[in-house]
Short mmCIF file of C-alpha atoms in Angstrom, two decimals:
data_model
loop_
_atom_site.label_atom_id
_atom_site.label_comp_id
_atom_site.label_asym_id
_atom_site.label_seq_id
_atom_site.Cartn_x
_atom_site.Cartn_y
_atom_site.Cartn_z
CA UNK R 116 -51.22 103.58 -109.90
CA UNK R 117 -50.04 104.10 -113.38
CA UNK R 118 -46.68 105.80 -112.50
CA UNK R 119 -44.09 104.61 -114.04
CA UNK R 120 -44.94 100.97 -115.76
CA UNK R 121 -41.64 101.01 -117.94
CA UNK R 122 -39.88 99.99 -114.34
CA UNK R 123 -42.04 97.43 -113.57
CA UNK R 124 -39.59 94.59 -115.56
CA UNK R 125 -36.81 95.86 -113.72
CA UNK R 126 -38.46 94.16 -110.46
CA UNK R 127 -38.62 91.49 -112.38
CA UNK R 128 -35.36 91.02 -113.49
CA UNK R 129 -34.25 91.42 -110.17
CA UNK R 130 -37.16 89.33 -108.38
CA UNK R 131 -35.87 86.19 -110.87
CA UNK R 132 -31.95 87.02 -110.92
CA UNK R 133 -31.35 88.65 -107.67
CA UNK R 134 -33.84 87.38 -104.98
CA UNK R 135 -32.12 86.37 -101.93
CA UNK R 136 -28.61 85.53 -103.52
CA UNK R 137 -26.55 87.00 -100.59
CA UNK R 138 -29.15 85.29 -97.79
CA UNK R 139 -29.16 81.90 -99.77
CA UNK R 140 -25.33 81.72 -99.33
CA UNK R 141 -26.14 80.70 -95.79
CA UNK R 142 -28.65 78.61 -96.43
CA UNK R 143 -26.14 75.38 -97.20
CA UNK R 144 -25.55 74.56 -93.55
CA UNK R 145 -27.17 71.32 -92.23
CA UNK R 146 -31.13 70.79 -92.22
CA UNK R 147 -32.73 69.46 -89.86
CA UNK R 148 -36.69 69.33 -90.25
CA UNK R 149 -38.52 69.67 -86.79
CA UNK R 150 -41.10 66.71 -86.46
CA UNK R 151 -42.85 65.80 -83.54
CA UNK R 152 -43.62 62.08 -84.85
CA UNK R 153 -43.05 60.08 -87.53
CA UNK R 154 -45.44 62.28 -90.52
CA UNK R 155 -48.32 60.40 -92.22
CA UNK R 156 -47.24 60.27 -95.94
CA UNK R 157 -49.28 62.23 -98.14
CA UNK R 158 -46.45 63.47 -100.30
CA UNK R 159 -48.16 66.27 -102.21
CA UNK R 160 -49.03 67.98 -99.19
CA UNK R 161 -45.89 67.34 -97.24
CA UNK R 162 -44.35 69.21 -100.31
CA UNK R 163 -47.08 71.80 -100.08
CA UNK R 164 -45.50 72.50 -95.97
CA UNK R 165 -42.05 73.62 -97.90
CA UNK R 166 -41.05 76.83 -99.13
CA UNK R 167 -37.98 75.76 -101.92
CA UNK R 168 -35.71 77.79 -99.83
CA UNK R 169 -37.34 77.24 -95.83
CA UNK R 170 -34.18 77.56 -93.45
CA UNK R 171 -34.75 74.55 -91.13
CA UNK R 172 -33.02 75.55 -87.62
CA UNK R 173 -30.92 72.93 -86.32
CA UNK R 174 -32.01 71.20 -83.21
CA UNK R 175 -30.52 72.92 -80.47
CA UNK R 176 -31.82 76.18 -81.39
CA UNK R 177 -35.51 75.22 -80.83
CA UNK R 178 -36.85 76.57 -77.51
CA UNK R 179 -40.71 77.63 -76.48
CA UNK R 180 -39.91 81.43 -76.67
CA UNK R 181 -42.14 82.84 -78.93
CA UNK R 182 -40.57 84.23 -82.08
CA UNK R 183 -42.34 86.79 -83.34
CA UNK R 184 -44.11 90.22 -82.31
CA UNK R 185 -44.32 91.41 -78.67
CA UNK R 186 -47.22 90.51 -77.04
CA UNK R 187 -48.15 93.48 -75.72
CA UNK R 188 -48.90 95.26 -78.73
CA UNK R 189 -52.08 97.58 -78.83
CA UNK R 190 -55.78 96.40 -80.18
CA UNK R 191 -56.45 98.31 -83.31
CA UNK R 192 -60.43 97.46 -84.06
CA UNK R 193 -60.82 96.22 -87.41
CA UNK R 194 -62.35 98.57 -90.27
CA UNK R 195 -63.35 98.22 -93.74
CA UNK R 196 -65.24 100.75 -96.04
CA UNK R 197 -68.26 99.66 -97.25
CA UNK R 198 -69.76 99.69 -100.89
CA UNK R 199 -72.86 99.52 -102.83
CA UNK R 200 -72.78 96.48 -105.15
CA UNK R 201 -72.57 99.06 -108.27
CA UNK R 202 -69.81 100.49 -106.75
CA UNK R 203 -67.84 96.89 -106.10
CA UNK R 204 -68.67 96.32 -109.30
CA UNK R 205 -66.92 100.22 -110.95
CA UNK R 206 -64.28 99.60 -108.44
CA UNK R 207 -63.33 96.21 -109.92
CA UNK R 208 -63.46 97.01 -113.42
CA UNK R 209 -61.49 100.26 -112.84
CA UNK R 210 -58.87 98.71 -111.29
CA UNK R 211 -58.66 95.72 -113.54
CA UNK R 212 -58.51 98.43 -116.31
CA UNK R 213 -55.69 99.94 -114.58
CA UNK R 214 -53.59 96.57 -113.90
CA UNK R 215 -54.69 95.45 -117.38
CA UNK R 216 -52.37 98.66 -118.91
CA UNK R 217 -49.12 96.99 -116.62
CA UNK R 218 -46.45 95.58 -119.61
CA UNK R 219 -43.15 93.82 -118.63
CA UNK R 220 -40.95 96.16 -120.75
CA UNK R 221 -36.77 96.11 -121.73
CA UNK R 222 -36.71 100.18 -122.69
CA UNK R 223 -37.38 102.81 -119.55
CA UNK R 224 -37.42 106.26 -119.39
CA UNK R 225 -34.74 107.85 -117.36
CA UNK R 226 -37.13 111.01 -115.81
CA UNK R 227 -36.65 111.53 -112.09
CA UNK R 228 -39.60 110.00 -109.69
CA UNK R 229 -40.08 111.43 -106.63
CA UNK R 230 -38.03 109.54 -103.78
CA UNK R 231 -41.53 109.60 -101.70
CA UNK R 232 -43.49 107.65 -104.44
CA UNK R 233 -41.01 104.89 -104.68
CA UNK R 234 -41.26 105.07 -100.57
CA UNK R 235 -44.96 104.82 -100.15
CA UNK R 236 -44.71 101.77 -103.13
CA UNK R 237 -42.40 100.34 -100.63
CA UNK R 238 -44.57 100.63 -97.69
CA UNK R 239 -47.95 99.36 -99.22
CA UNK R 240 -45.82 96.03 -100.37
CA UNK R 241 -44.67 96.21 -96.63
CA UNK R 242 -48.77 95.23 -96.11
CA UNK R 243 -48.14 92.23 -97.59
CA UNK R 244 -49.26 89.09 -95.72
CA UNK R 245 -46.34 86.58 -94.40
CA UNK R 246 -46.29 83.31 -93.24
CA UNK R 247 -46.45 83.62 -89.40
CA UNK R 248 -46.77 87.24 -89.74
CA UNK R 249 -42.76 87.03 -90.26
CA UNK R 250 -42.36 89.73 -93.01
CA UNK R 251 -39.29 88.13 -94.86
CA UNK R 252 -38.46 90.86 -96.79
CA UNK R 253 -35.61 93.45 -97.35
CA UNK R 254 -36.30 95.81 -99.86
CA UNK R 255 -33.14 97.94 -101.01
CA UNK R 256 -33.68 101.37 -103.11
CA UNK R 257 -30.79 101.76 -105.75
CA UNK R 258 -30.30 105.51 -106.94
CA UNK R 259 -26.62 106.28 -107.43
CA UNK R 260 -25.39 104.94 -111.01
CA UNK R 261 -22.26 103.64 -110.34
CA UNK R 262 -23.76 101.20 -107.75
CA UNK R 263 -26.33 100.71 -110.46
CA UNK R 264 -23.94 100.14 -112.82
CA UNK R 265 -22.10 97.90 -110.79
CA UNK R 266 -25.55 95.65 -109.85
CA UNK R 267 -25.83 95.34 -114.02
CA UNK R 268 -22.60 93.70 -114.24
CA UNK R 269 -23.72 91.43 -111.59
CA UNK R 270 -26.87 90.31 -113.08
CA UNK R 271 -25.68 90.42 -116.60
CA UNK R 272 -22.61 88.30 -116.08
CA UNK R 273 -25.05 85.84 -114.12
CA UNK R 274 -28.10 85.65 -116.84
CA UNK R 275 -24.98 85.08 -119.30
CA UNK R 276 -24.03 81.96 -117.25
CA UNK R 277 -27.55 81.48 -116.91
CA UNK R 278 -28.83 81.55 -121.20
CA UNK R 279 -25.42 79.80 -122.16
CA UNK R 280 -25.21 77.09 -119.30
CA UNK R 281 -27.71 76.85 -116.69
CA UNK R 282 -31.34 76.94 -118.12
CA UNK R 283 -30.90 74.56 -121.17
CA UNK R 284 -32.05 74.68 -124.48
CA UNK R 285 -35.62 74.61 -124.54
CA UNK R 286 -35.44 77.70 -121.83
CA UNK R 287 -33.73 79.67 -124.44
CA UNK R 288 -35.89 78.37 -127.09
CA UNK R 289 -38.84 79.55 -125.03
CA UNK R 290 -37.40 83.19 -124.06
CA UNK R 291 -36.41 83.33 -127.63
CA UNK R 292 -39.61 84.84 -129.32
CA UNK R 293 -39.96 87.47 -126.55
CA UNK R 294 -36.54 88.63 -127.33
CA UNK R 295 -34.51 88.71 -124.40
CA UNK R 296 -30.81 87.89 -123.49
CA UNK R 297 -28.89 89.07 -121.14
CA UNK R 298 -28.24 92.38 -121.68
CA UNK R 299 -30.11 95.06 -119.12
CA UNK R 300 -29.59 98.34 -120.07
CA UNK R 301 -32.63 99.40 -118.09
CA UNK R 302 -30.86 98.67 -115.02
CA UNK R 303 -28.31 101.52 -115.79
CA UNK R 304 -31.36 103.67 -117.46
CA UNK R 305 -34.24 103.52 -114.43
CA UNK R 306 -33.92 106.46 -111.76
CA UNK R 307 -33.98 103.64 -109.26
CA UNK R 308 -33.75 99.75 -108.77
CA UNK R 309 -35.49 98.38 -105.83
CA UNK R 310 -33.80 94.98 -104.90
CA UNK R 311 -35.74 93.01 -103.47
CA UNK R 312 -34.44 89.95 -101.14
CA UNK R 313 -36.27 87.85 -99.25
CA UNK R 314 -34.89 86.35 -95.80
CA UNK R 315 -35.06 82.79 -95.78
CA UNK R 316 -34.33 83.93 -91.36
CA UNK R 317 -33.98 86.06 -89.58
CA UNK R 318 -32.61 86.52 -85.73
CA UNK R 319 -33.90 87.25 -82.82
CA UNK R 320 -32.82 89.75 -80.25
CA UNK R 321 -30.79 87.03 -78.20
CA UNK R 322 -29.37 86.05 -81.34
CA UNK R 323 -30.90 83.41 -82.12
CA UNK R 324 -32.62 82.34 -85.65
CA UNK R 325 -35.95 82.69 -86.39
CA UNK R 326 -37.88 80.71 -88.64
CA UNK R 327 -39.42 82.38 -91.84
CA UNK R 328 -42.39 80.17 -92.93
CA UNK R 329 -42.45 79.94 -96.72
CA UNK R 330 -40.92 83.03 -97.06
CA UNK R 331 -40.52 82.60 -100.97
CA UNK R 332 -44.75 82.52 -101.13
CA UNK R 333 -44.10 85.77 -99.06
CA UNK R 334 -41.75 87.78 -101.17
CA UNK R 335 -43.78 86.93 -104.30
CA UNK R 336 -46.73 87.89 -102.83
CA UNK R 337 -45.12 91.34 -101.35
CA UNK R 338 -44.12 91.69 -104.91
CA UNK R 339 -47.66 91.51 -106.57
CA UNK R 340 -48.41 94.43 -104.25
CA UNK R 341 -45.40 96.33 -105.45
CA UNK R 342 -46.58 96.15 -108.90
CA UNK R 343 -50.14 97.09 -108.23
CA UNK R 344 -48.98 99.92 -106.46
CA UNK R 345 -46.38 100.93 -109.19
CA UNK R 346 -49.12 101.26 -111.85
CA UNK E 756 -60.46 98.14 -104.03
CA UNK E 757 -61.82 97.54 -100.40
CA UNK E 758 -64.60 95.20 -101.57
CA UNK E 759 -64.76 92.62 -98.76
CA UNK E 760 -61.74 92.84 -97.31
CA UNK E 761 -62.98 90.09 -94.68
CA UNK E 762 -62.68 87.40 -97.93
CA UNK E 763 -58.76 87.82 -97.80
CA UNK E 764 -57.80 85.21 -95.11
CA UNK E 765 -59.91 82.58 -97.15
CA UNK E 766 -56.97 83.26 -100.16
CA UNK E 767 -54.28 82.97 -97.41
CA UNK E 768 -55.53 80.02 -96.31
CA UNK E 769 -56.22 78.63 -99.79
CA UNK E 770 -52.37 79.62 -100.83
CA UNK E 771 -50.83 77.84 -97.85
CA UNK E 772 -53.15 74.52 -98.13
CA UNK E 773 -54.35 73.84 -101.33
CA UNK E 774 -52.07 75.29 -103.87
CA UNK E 775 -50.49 72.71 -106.17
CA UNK E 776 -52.13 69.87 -104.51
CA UNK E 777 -53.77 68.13 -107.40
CA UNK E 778 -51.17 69.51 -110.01
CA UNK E 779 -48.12 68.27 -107.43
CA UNK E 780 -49.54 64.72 -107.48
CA UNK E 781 -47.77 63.71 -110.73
CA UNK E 782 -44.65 65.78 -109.34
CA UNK E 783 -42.92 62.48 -109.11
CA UNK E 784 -42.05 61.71 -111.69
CA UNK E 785 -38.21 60.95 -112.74
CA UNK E 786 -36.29 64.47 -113.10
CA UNK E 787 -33.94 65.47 -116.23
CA UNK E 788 -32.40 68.25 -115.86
CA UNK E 789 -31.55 69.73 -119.18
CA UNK E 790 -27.92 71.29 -119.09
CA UNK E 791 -26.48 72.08 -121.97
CA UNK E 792 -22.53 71.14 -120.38
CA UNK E 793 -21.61 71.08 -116.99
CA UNK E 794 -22.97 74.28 -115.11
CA UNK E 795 -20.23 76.20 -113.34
CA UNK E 796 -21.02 76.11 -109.26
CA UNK E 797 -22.44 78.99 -107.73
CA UNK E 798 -24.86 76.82 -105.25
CA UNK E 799 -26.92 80.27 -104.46
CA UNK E 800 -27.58 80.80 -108.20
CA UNK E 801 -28.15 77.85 -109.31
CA UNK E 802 -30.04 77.29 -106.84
CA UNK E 803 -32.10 80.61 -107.39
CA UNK E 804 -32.85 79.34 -110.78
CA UNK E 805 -34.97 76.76 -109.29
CA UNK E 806 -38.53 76.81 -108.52
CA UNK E 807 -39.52 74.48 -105.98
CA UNK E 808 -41.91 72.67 -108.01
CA UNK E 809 -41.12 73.36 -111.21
CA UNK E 810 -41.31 70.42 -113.35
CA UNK E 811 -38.10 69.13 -115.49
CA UNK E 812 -39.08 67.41 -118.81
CA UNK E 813 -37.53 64.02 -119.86
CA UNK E 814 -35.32 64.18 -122.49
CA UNK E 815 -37.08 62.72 -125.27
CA UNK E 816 -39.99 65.13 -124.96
CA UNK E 817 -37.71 68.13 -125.84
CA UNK E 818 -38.18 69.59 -129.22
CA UNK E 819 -37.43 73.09 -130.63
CA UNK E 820 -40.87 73.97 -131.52
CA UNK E 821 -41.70 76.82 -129.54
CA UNK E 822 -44.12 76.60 -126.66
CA UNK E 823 -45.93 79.89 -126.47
CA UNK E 824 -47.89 81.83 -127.88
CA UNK E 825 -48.43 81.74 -131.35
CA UNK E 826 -46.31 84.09 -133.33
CA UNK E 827 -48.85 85.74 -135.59
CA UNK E 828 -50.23 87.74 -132.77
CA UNK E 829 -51.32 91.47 -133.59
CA UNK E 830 -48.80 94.13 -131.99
CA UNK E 831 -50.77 96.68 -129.69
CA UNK E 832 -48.75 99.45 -128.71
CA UNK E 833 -47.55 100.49 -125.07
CA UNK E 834 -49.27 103.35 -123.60
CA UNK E 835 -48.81 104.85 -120.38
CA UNK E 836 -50.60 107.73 -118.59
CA UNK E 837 -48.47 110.30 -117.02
CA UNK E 838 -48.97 112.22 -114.00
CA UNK E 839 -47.00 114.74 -112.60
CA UNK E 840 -45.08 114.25 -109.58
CA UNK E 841 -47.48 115.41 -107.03
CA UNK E 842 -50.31 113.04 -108.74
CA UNK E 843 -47.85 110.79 -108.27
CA UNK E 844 -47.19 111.03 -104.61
CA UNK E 845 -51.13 111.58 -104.11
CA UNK E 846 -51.76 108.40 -106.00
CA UNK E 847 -49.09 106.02 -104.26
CA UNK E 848 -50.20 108.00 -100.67
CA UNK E 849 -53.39 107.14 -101.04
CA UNK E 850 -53.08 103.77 -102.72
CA UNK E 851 -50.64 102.69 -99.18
CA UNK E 852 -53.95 103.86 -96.92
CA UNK E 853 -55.95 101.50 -98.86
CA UNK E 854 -53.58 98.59 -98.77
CA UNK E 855 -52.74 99.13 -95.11
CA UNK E 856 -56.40 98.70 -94.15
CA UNK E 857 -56.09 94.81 -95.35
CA UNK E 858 -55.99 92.34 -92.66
CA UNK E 859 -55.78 88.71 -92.26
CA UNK E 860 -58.82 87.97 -90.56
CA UNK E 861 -60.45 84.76 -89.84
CA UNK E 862 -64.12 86.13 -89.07
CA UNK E 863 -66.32 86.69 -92.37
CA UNK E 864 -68.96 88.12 -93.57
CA UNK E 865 -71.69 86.04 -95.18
CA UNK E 866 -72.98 88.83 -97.47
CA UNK E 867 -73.64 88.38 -101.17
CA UNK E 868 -71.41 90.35 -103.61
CA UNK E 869 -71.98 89.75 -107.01
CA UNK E 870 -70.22 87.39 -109.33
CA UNK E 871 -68.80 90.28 -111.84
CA UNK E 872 -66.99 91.29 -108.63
CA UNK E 873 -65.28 88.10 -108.35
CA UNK E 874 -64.65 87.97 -112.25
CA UNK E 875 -62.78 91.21 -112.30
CA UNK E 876 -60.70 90.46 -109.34
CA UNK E 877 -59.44 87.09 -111.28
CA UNK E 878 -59.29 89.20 -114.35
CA UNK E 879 -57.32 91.24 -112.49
CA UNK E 880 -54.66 88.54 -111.25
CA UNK E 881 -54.26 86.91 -114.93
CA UNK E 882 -53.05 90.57 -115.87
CA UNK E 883 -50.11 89.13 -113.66
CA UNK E 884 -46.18 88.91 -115.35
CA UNK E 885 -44.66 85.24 -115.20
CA UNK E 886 -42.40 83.21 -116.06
CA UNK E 887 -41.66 83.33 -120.17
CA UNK E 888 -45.40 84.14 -120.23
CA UNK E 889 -46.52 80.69 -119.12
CA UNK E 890 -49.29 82.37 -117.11
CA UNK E 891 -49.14 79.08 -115.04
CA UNK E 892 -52.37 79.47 -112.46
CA UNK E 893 -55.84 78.02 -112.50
CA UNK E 894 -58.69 80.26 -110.84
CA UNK E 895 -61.20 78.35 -109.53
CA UNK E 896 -64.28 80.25 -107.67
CA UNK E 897 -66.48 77.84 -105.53
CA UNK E 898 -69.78 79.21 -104.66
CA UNK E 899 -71.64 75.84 -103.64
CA UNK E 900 -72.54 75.51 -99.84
CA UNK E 901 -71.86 72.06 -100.20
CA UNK E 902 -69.09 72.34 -102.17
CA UNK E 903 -67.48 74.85 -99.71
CA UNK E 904 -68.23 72.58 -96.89
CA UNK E 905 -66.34 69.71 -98.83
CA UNK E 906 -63.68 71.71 -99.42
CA UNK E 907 -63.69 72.93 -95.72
CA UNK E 908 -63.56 68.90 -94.32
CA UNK E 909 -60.63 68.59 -96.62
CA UNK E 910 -59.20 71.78 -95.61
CA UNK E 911 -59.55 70.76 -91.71
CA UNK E 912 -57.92 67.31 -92.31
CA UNK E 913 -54.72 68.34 -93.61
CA UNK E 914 -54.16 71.33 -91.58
CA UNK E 915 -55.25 69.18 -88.27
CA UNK E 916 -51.97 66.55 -89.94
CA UNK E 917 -50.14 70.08 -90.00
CA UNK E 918 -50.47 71.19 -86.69
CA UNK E 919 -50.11 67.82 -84.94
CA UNK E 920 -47.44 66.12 -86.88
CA UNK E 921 -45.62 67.67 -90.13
CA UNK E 922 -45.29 71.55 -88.80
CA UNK E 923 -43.55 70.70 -85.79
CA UNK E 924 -43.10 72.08 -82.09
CA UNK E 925 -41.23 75.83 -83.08
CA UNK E 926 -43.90 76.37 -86.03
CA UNK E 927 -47.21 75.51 -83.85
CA UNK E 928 -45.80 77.55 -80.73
CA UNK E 929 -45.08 80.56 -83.19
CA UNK E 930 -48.66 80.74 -84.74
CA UNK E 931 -49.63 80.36 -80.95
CA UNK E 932 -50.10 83.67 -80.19
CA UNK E 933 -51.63 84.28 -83.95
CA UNK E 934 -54.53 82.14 -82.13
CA UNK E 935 -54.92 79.98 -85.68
CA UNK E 936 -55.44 76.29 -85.61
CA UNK E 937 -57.05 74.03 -88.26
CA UNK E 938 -60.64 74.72 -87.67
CA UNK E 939 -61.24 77.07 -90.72
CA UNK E 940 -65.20 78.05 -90.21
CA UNK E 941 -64.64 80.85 -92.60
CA UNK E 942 -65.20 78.62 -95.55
CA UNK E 943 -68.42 77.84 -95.38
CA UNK E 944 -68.87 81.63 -94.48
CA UNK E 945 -67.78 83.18 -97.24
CA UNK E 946 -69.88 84.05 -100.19
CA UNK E 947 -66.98 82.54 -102.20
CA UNK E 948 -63.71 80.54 -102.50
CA UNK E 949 -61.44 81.05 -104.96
CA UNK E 950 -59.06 78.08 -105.22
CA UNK E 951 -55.73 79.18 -106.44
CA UNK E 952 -53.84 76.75 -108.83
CA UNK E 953 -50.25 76.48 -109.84
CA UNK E 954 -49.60 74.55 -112.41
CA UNK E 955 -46.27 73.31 -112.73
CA UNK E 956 -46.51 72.38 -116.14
CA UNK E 957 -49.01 72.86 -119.43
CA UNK E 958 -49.83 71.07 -122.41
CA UNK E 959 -49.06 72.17 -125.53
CA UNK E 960 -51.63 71.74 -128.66
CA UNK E 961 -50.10 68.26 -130.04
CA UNK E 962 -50.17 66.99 -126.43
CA UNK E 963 -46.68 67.57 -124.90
CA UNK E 964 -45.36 68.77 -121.82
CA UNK E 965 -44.58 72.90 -121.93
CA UNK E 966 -42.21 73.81 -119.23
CA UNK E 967 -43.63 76.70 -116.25
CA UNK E 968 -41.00 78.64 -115.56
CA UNK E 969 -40.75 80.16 -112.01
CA UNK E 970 -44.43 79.12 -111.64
CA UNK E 971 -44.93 79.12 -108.03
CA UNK E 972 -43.22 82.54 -107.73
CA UNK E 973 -45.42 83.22 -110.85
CA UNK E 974 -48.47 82.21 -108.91
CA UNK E 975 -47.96 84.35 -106.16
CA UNK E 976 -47.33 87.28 -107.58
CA UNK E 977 -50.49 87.23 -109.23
CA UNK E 978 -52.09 86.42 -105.66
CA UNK E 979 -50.10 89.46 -104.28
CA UNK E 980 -52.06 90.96 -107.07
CA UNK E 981 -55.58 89.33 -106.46
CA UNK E 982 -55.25 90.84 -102.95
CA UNK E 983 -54.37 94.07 -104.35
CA UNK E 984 -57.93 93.95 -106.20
CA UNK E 985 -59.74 92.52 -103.52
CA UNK E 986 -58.84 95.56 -101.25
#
């Protein structure tokens, strides 16, 4: 869905700056990992289990009430469209050709988009798969340009911190022949920003937290789909 | 691209299990982070700037040679097709109906699709942004029965460890009603398994360490992608 490809690096930007800043605040509070008996040690794939930023609930919130959707939800039969083995093979190479064209960009174009384009790109990154089926993600459409403006200062006073402090000199070395700093013009440029932020919990209607399941793998994921769907 | 929509559970599965576990073994090692001075303290950034598994070089293997791609590269200029804004809302319309059909099933279909299929939809993945270009994944498409079964006894093993001992009472009594457990018949099913690789650090051509940004956000994105291909 070739629409508008110059936006794609603003998701970017905003996937590796902004993701889940305001929901990691929380996440400092005491862990407490949930384990049934002492785990065999296999530490590769006792990493593998974690999500960097998995909000383990503290003990007393654990109970046997099921967390997630309500169980009496209606059957929808499962369908998929069939194709010839030519056609799997024009619909592949179409697409690829398609995704192929997708370039991280720095200079957008500042002609409107339809509100219900940027929607439906929303929705079909809403199909996402989640660990648990938890959907961790909040996805926030940005069209007034003060608030835009406002989100730039943000990010650039952070990847400022972030080139002259925090990533270290072979970072910067590395971004260095792909010419980037921290300056994001495009952020003020783009008709819209869609900030993405992934929950690392959420609650459940008595209030209590609910576990997100690598809800980083989630977001990311979610995010592939975005860009698909935004070419 | 709804080629065999049935495939996409074997990915899920693949993402939550396998990812990283070969690469992850040499994970480690002794960490050095490389700060230029002291970082000012804003946990949720800092934090943010983390991957969970990216991997911090000693000290003495830093250098200033650059690790990317080599600078002599020919420049191929950006194109973009434009539609107008009702192609536009056609296109992402009808782009959500295909995504939306995707489901995470666990029931597959055995029948053959050819290779080129495959080879596009990995194509397809690799056309994925990431971190300062690192492109940080490994494809790896299994279409030996007996390999698949190996892979499925493997598979079985650590997710039976999962359920019973390192995911813990809340986790197991949330997928409850998902009906999953470890048995995973699927992958001997399927026509093919594509084993999806991060890894969380590269070699460069005299033999040192290069650094993977972001990579396992890197990795997923492209498999938010993959799925988008598969569809």
């Amino acid at each position: 869905m070739a629409l508008f490809s110059p936006l794609t690096p603003v998701f970017i930007a905003i996937i590796c700056v902004l993701i889940g800043i305001v929901l990691k605040k929380t996440n400092g509070e005491k862990e407490k990992h949930e384990t049934k008996s002492k785990p065999v040690s296999r530490p590769w794939v006792d990493e593998d289990l974690k999500d960097g930023t998995d909000h383990h609930l503290e003990e007393e919130e654990i109970d046997e009430e099921w967390q997630g959707l309500d169980e009496n939800v209606a059957h929808i039969p499962f369908f998929t469209e069939r194709y010839s083995e030519a056609e799997m093979i024009k619909r592949s190479q179409q697409f690829y050709e398609l995704l192929n064209k997708r370039r991280s960009v720095r200079f957008l174009s500042d002609e409107p988009v339809p509100r219900e384009v940027i929607d439906n790109v929303i929705r079909t990154a809403g199909t996402s798969p989640s660990g648990a089926h938890t959907e961790p993600w909040t996805f926030v459409v940005v069209q007034d340009p003060c608030l835009k403006h406002k989100i730039r200062e943000i990010v650039e006073e952070e990847e400022e911190i972030n080139y002259k402090k925090r990533m270290g000199d072979r970072w910067v070395n590395d971004l260095k022949r792909l010419r980037t700093n921290w300056i994001k013009e495009y952020l003020d440029t783009a008709p819209y920003l869609i900030l993405i932020f992934k929950q690392v919990y959420g609650r459940l209607p008595n209030g209590k937290k609910k576990t997100h399941y690598y809800n980083e793998i989630s977001v990311s994921i979610a995010c592939g789909i975005l860009l698909a769907a935004l070419q």
